[in-house]
Short mmCIF file of C-alpha atoms in Angstrom, two decimals:
data_model
loop_
_atom_site.label_atom_id
_atom_site.label_comp_id
_atom_site.label_asym_id
_atom_site.label_seq_id
_atom_site.Cartn_x
_atom_site.Cartn_y
_atom_site.Cartn_z
CA MET A 1 0.00 0.00 0.00
CA VAL A 2 1.39 3.40 -1.01
CA SER A 3 0.72 6.22 1.41
CA ASP A 4 -0.11 9.74 0.32
CA PRO A 5 2.68 12.31 0.61
CA PRO A 6 2.39 14.35 3.81
CA VAL A 7 0.79 17.77 3.58
CA GLU A 8 2.90 20.47 5.20
CA LEU A 9 1.37 22.60 7.95
CA ILE A 10 0.65 26.13 6.73
CA GLU A 11 2.21 28.52 9.22
CA THR A 12 0.46 31.81 8.36
CA LEU A 13 -2.33 33.06 6.15
CA GLU A 14 0.33 34.85 4.11
CA ASP A 15 1.59 31.48 2.81
CA ASN A 16 0.58 30.22 -0.61
CA ILE A 17 -2.49 28.00 -0.21
CA PRO A 18 -2.69 25.14 -2.72
CA GLN A 19 -6.11 24.33 -4.16
CA GLY A 20 -7.99 21.56 -2.43
CA ASN A 21 -11.03 20.49 -0.46
CA TYR A 22 -10.74 22.24 2.90
CA PHE A 23 -12.91 22.02 6.01
CA ALA A 24 -12.67 24.12 9.18
CA GLY A 25 -13.42 23.54 12.82
CA VAL A 26 -13.83 26.34 15.36
CA ASP A 27 -13.92 26.14 19.13
CA PHE A 28 -14.87 29.33 20.98
CA GLY A 29 -13.17 29.58 24.35
CA LYS A 30 -12.76 32.64 26.51
CA HIS A 31 -11.36 32.57 30.04
CA LYS A 32 -10.66 28.90 30.82
CA ASP A 33 -10.34 27.39 27.34
CA TYR A 34 -8.58 28.77 24.29
CA SER A 35 -10.42 29.63 21.09
CA ALA A 36 -8.98 27.75 18.16
CA ILE A 37 -9.40 27.34 14.41
CA VAL A 38 -8.28 24.20 12.61
CA VAL A 39 -8.31 23.49 8.88
CA VAL A 40 -8.11 20.03 7.38
CA LYS A 41 -7.63 19.04 3.76
CA ARG A 42 -9.47 16.06 2.33
CA GLU A 43 -7.52 14.00 -0.19
CA ASN A 44 -9.28 10.84 -1.31
CA HIS A 45 -10.56 9.34 1.95
CA HIS A 46 -7.95 10.95 4.22
CA LEU A 47 -8.06 14.14 6.28
CA GLN A 48 -4.81 15.98 6.96
CA LEU A 49 -4.40 18.87 9.40
CA VAL A 50 -2.97 21.79 7.41
CA TYR A 51 -3.58 24.86 9.61
CA LEU A 52 -4.02 25.51 13.33
CA HIS A 53 -4.43 28.83 15.10
CA GLU A 54 -4.87 29.02 18.88
CA PHE A 55 -5.86 32.37 20.38
CA GLU A 56 -4.76 33.80 23.70
CA LEU A 57 -7.15 33.48 26.61
CA SER A 58 -9.75 36.28 26.74
CA THR A 59 -9.47 37.03 23.01
CA ALA A 60 -12.65 38.79 21.90
CA TYR A 61 -15.02 36.65 19.86
CA THR A 62 -15.05 39.33 17.15
CA ASN A 63 -11.29 38.81 16.69
CA VAL A 64 -11.79 35.04 16.38
CA ILE A 65 -14.58 35.51 13.84
CA ASN A 66 -12.52 38.05 11.86
CA HIS A 67 -9.65 35.56 11.71
CA LEU A 68 -12.07 32.83 10.62
CA VAL A 69 -13.32 35.07 7.77
CA ARG A 70 -9.74 35.75 6.61
CA THR A 71 -8.98 32.04 6.85
CA HIS A 72 -12.03 31.21 4.74
CA GLN A 73 -10.97 33.76 2.12
CA LYS A 74 -7.67 31.89 1.75
CA PHE A 75 -8.86 28.26 1.98
CA LYS A 76 -12.43 28.55 0.66
CA PHE A 77 -13.89 25.95 3.04
CA GLN A 78 -16.41 23.37 1.91
CA LYS A 79 -17.90 23.42 5.42
CA VAL A 80 -17.26 24.89 8.87
CA ILE A 81 -18.06 22.97 12.06
CA VAL A 82 -18.47 25.00 15.26
CA ASP A 83 -18.18 23.52 18.75
CA GLN A 84 -20.96 24.72 21.04
#
């Protein structure tokens, strides 16, 4: 069985984003838990983490949402899943 080549983690939104099928997950934290955005890329039947951004505690939700919008503009998500 031949494995797919690894996808490199994208460090910043300024990096070149290759085309692909991307999906995002968002967890809104505030004082005890961190807010975070993750992006995975689907290739065939595999999901590969390609981007992760963890926010400092007490980051305003508007800042998290603004970052999510910028992230979507770069990756063009197929779907976003939000943790409640």
